[in-house]
Coordinates of C-alpha atoms in Angstrom, one line a residue:
X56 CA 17.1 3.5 -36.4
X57 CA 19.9 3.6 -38.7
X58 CA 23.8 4.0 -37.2
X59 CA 24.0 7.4 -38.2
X60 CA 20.6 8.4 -36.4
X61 CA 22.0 7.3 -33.1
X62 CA 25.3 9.3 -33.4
X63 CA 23.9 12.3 -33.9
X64 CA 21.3 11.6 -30.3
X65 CA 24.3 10.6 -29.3
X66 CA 26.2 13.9 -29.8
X67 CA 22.9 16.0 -28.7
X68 CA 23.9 18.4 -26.5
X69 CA 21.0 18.3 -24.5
X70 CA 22.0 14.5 -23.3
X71 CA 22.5 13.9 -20.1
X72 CA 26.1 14.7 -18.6
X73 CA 28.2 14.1 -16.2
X74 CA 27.0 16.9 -13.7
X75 CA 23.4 15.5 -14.6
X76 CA 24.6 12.5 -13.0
X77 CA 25.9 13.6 -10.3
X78 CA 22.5 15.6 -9.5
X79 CA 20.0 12.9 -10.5
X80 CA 22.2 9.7 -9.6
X81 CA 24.8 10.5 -6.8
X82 CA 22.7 11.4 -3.1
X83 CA 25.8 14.0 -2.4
X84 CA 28.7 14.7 -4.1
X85 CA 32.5 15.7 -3.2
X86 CA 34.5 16.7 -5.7
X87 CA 38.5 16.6 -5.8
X88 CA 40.5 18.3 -7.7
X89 CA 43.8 18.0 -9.7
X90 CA 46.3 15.7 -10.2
X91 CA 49.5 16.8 -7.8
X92 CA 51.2 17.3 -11.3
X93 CA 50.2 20.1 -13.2
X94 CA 47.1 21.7 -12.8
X95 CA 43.0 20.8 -12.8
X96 CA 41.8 19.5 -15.7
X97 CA 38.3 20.6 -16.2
X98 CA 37.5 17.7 -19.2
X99 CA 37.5 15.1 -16.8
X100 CA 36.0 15.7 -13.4
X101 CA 35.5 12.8 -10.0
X102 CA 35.2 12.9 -6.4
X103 CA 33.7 10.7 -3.5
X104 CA 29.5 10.3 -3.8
X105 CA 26.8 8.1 -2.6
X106 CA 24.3 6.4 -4.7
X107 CA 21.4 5.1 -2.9
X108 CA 23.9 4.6 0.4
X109 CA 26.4 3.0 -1.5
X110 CA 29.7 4.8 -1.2
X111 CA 32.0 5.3 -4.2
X112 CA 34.1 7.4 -6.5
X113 CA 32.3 8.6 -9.2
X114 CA 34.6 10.0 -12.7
X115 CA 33.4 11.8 -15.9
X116 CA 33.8 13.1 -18.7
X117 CA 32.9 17.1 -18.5
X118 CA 30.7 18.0 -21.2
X119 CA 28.5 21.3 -21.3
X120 CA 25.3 22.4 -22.5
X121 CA 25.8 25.4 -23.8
X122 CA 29.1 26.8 -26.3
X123 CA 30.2 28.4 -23.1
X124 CA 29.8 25.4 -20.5
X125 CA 32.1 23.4 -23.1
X126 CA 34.5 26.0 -24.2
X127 CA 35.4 25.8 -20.3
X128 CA 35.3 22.2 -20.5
X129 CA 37.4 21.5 -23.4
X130 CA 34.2 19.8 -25.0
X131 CA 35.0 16.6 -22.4
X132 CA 38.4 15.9 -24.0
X133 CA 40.6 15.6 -21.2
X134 CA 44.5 16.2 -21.2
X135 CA 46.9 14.1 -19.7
X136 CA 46.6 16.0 -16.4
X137 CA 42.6 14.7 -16.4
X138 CA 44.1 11.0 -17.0
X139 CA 46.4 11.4 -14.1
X140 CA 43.6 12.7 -11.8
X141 CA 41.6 9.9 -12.5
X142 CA 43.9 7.7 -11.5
X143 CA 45.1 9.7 -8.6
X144 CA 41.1 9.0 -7.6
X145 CA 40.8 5.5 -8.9
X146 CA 43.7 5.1 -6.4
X147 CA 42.4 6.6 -3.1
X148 CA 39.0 4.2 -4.0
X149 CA 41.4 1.2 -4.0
X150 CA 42.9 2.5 -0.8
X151 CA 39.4 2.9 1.2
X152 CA 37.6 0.1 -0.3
X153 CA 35.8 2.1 -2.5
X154 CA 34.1 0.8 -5.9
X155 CA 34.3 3.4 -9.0
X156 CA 31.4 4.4 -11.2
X157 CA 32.6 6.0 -14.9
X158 CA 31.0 8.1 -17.0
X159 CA 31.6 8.2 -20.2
X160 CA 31.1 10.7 -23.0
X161 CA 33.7 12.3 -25.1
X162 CA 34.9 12.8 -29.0
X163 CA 38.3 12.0 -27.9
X164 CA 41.3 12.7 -25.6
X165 CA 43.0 16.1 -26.7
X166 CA 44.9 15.9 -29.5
X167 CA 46.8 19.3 -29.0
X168 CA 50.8 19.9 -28.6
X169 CA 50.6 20.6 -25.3
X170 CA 48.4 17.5 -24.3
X171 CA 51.0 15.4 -26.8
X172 CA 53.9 17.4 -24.7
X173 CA 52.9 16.2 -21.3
X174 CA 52.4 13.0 -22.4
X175 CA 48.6 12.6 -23.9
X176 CA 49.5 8.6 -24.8
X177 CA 51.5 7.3 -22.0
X178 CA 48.7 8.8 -19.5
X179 CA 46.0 6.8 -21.2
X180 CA 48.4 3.7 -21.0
X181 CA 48.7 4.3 -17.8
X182 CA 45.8 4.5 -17.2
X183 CA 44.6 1.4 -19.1
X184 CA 47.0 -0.3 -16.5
X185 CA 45.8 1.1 -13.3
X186 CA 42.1 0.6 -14.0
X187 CA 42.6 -3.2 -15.4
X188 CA 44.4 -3.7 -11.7
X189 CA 42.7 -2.0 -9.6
X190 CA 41.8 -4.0 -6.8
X191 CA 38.0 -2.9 -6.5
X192 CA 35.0 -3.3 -8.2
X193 CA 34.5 -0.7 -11.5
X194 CA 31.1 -0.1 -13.2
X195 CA 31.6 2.0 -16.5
X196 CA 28.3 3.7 -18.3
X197 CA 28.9 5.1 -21.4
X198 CA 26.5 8.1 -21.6
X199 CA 26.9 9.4 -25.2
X200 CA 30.2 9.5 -27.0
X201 CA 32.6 7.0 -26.6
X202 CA 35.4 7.9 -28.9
X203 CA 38.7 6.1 -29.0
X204 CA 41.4 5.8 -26.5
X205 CA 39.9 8.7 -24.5
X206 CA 37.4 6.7 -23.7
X207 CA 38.7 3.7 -23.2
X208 CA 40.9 5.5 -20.6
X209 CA 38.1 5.6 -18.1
X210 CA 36.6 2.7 -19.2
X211 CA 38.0 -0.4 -18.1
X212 CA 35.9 -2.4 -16.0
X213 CA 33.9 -5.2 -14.2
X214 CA 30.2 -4.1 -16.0
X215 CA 30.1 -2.2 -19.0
X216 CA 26.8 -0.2 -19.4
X217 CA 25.8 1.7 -22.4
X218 CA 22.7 3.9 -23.1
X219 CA 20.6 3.2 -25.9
X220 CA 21.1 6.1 -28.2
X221 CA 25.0 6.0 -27.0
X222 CA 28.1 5.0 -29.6
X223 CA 31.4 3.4 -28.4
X224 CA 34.3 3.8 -31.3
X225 CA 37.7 3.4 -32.1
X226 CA 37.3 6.4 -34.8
X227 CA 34.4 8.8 -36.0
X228 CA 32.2 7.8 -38.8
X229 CA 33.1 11.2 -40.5
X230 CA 37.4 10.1 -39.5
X231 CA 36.7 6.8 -41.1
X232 CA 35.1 8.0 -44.0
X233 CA 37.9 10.5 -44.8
X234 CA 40.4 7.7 -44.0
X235 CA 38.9 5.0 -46.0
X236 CA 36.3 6.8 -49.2
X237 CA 38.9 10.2 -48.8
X238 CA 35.2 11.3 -48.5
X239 CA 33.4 13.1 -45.0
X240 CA 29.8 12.7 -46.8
X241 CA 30.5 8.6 -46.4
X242 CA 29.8 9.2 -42.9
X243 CA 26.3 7.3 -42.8
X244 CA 28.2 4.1 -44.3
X245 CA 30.8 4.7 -41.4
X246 CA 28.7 4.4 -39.2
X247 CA 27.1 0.8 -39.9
X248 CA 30.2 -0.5 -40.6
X249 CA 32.0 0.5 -37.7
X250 CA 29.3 -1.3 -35.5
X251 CA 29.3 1.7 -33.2
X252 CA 25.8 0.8 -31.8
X253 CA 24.6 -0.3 -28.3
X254 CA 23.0 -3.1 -29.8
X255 CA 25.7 -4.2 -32.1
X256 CA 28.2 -3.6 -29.1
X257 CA 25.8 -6.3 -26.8
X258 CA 25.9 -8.3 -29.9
X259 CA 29.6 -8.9 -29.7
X260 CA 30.1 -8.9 -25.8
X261 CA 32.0 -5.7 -25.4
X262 CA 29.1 -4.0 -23.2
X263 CA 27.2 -6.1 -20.5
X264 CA 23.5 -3.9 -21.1
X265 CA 21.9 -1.6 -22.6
X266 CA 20.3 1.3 -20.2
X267 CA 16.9 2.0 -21.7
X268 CA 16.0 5.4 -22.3
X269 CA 12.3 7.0 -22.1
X270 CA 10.8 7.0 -25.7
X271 CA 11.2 10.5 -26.2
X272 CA 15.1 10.2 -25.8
X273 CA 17.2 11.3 -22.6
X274 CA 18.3 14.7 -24.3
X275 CA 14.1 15.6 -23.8
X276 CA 14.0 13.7 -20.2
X277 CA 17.3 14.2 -18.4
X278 CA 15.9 12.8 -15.2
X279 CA 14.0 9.7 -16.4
X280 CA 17.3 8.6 -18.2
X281 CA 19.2 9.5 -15.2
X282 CA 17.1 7.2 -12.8
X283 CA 17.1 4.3 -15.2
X284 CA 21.4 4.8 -15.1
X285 CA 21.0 4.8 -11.3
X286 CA 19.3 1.6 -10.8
X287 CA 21.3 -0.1 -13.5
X288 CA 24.6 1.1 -11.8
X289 CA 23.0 0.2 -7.8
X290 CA 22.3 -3.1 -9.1
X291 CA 25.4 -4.3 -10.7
X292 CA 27.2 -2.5 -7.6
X293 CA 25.3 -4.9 -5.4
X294 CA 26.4 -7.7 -7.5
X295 CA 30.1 -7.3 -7.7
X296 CA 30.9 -6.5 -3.5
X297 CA 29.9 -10.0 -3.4
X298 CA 32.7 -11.7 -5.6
X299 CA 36.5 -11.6 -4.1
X300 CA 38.7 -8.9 -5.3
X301 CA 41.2 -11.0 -6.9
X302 CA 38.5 -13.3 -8.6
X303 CA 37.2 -10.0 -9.8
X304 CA 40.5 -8.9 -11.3
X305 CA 41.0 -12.0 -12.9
X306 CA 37.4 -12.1 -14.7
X307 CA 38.1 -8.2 -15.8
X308 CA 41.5 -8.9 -17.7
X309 CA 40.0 -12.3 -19.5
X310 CA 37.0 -9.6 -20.3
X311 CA 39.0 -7.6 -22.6
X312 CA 41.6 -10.4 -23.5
X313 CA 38.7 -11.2 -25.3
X314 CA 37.8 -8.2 -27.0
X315 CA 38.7 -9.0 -30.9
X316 CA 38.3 -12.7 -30.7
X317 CA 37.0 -14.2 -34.2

């Protein structure tokens, strides 16, 4: 399947999100809102769940269905406020022992004036920093989209999962194209070049495995896709209680020190 095949699965609306997860994946769900700052972002959502008896805090990306569902969403770009929640979160899991699951699936952070006027860029630094020291173990799935530094925000971690018709980018095909060709119909060549891919990604070491999803795609069997997530996430859960917090943080920053490396 060619690069620009799997973006556009990738984008389906019909994929699994994060309130997919939380029904098919999580056996009860808590959510908590805001970040003491400013208000509730509803483009990045989290609270306390259990998956198969294993307690965590589970963090997403919020993206809808329907025009509606992501109109009140923000289309999963979170502001700076969603940024500061998730850390407000990712710090009460460090406080009670907790580990955090991710989900990841968004175009981008918000790029409008008031998400630059609160701050858009230092709250995803920020963040960066918290989630590289956090001082419990961190599984990150990414679920669909995985564009840029609003993805990255949420995604630092000790396992990086990624579905099979999901893309992980520093930049859109269609914003490289216009960037490099001056030309949005270059799109399809983006795309393979970028290496956006979860095979390419496995391929270079910046995800840890792929998620299978059922031949007919997640977007036409949300809970197949979900279940396959579940026992992905359960087992590397399992895996990382047993290694030393401080071990753990160690092996997570040489992870993405390594990121780049020719």
């Amino acid at each position: 399947m060619k690069a620009i095949e799997k973006v556009k699965l990738a984008r389906d609306s019909q994929r699994p999100h994060i309130s997919d997860f939380i029904r098919f994946v999580c056996d009860d769900f808590e959510e908590l809102h805001g970040d003491r700052l400013v208000n509730d972002d509803r483009g990045l959502i989290g609270g306390l769940a259990t998956i198969s008896g294993i307690k965590c805090v589970v963090l997403g990306h919020n993206k809808g269905s329907t025009v509606e569902e992501n109109m009140a969403s923000n289309f999963g770009m979170a502001n700076p406020d969603g940024y500061r929640k998730a850390m407000r979160l990712a710090a009460l899991a460090e406080k009670f022992a907790l580990p955090v699951v991710t989900f990841v699936d968004t175009p981008g952070a918000y790029p409008g004036r008031e998400a630059e006027e609160r701050g858009q860029a230092e709250a995803i630094a920020k963040s960066l920093e918290v989630f590289a020291r956090l001082r419990t173990p961190i599984v990150v799935v990414i679920t669909g989209e995985g564009g840029s530094g609003g993805a990255l925000a949420i995604a630092v971690g000790d396992r990086i999962l990624m579905m099979e018709n999901a893309i992980y980018s520093v930049i859109s095909p269609e914003g490289c194209a216009g960037i490099l060709w001056r030309d949005g119909t270059k799109a399809p060549e983006a795309a393979e070049a970028l290496k956006i891919t979860a095979g390419d990604l496995l391929g270079k070491g910046v995800v840890d495995e792929i998620v299978k999803e059922p031949k007919s795609g997640a977007h036409k069997n949300k809970k197949a896709a979900c279940a396959s997530v579940k026992k992905a996430v359960v087992a590397h859960l399992k895996e990382l209680k047993k290694t030393d917090v401080d071990e753990l943080i160690e092996l997570r920053y040489g992870k993405f020190c390594s990121f780049g490396r020719i």
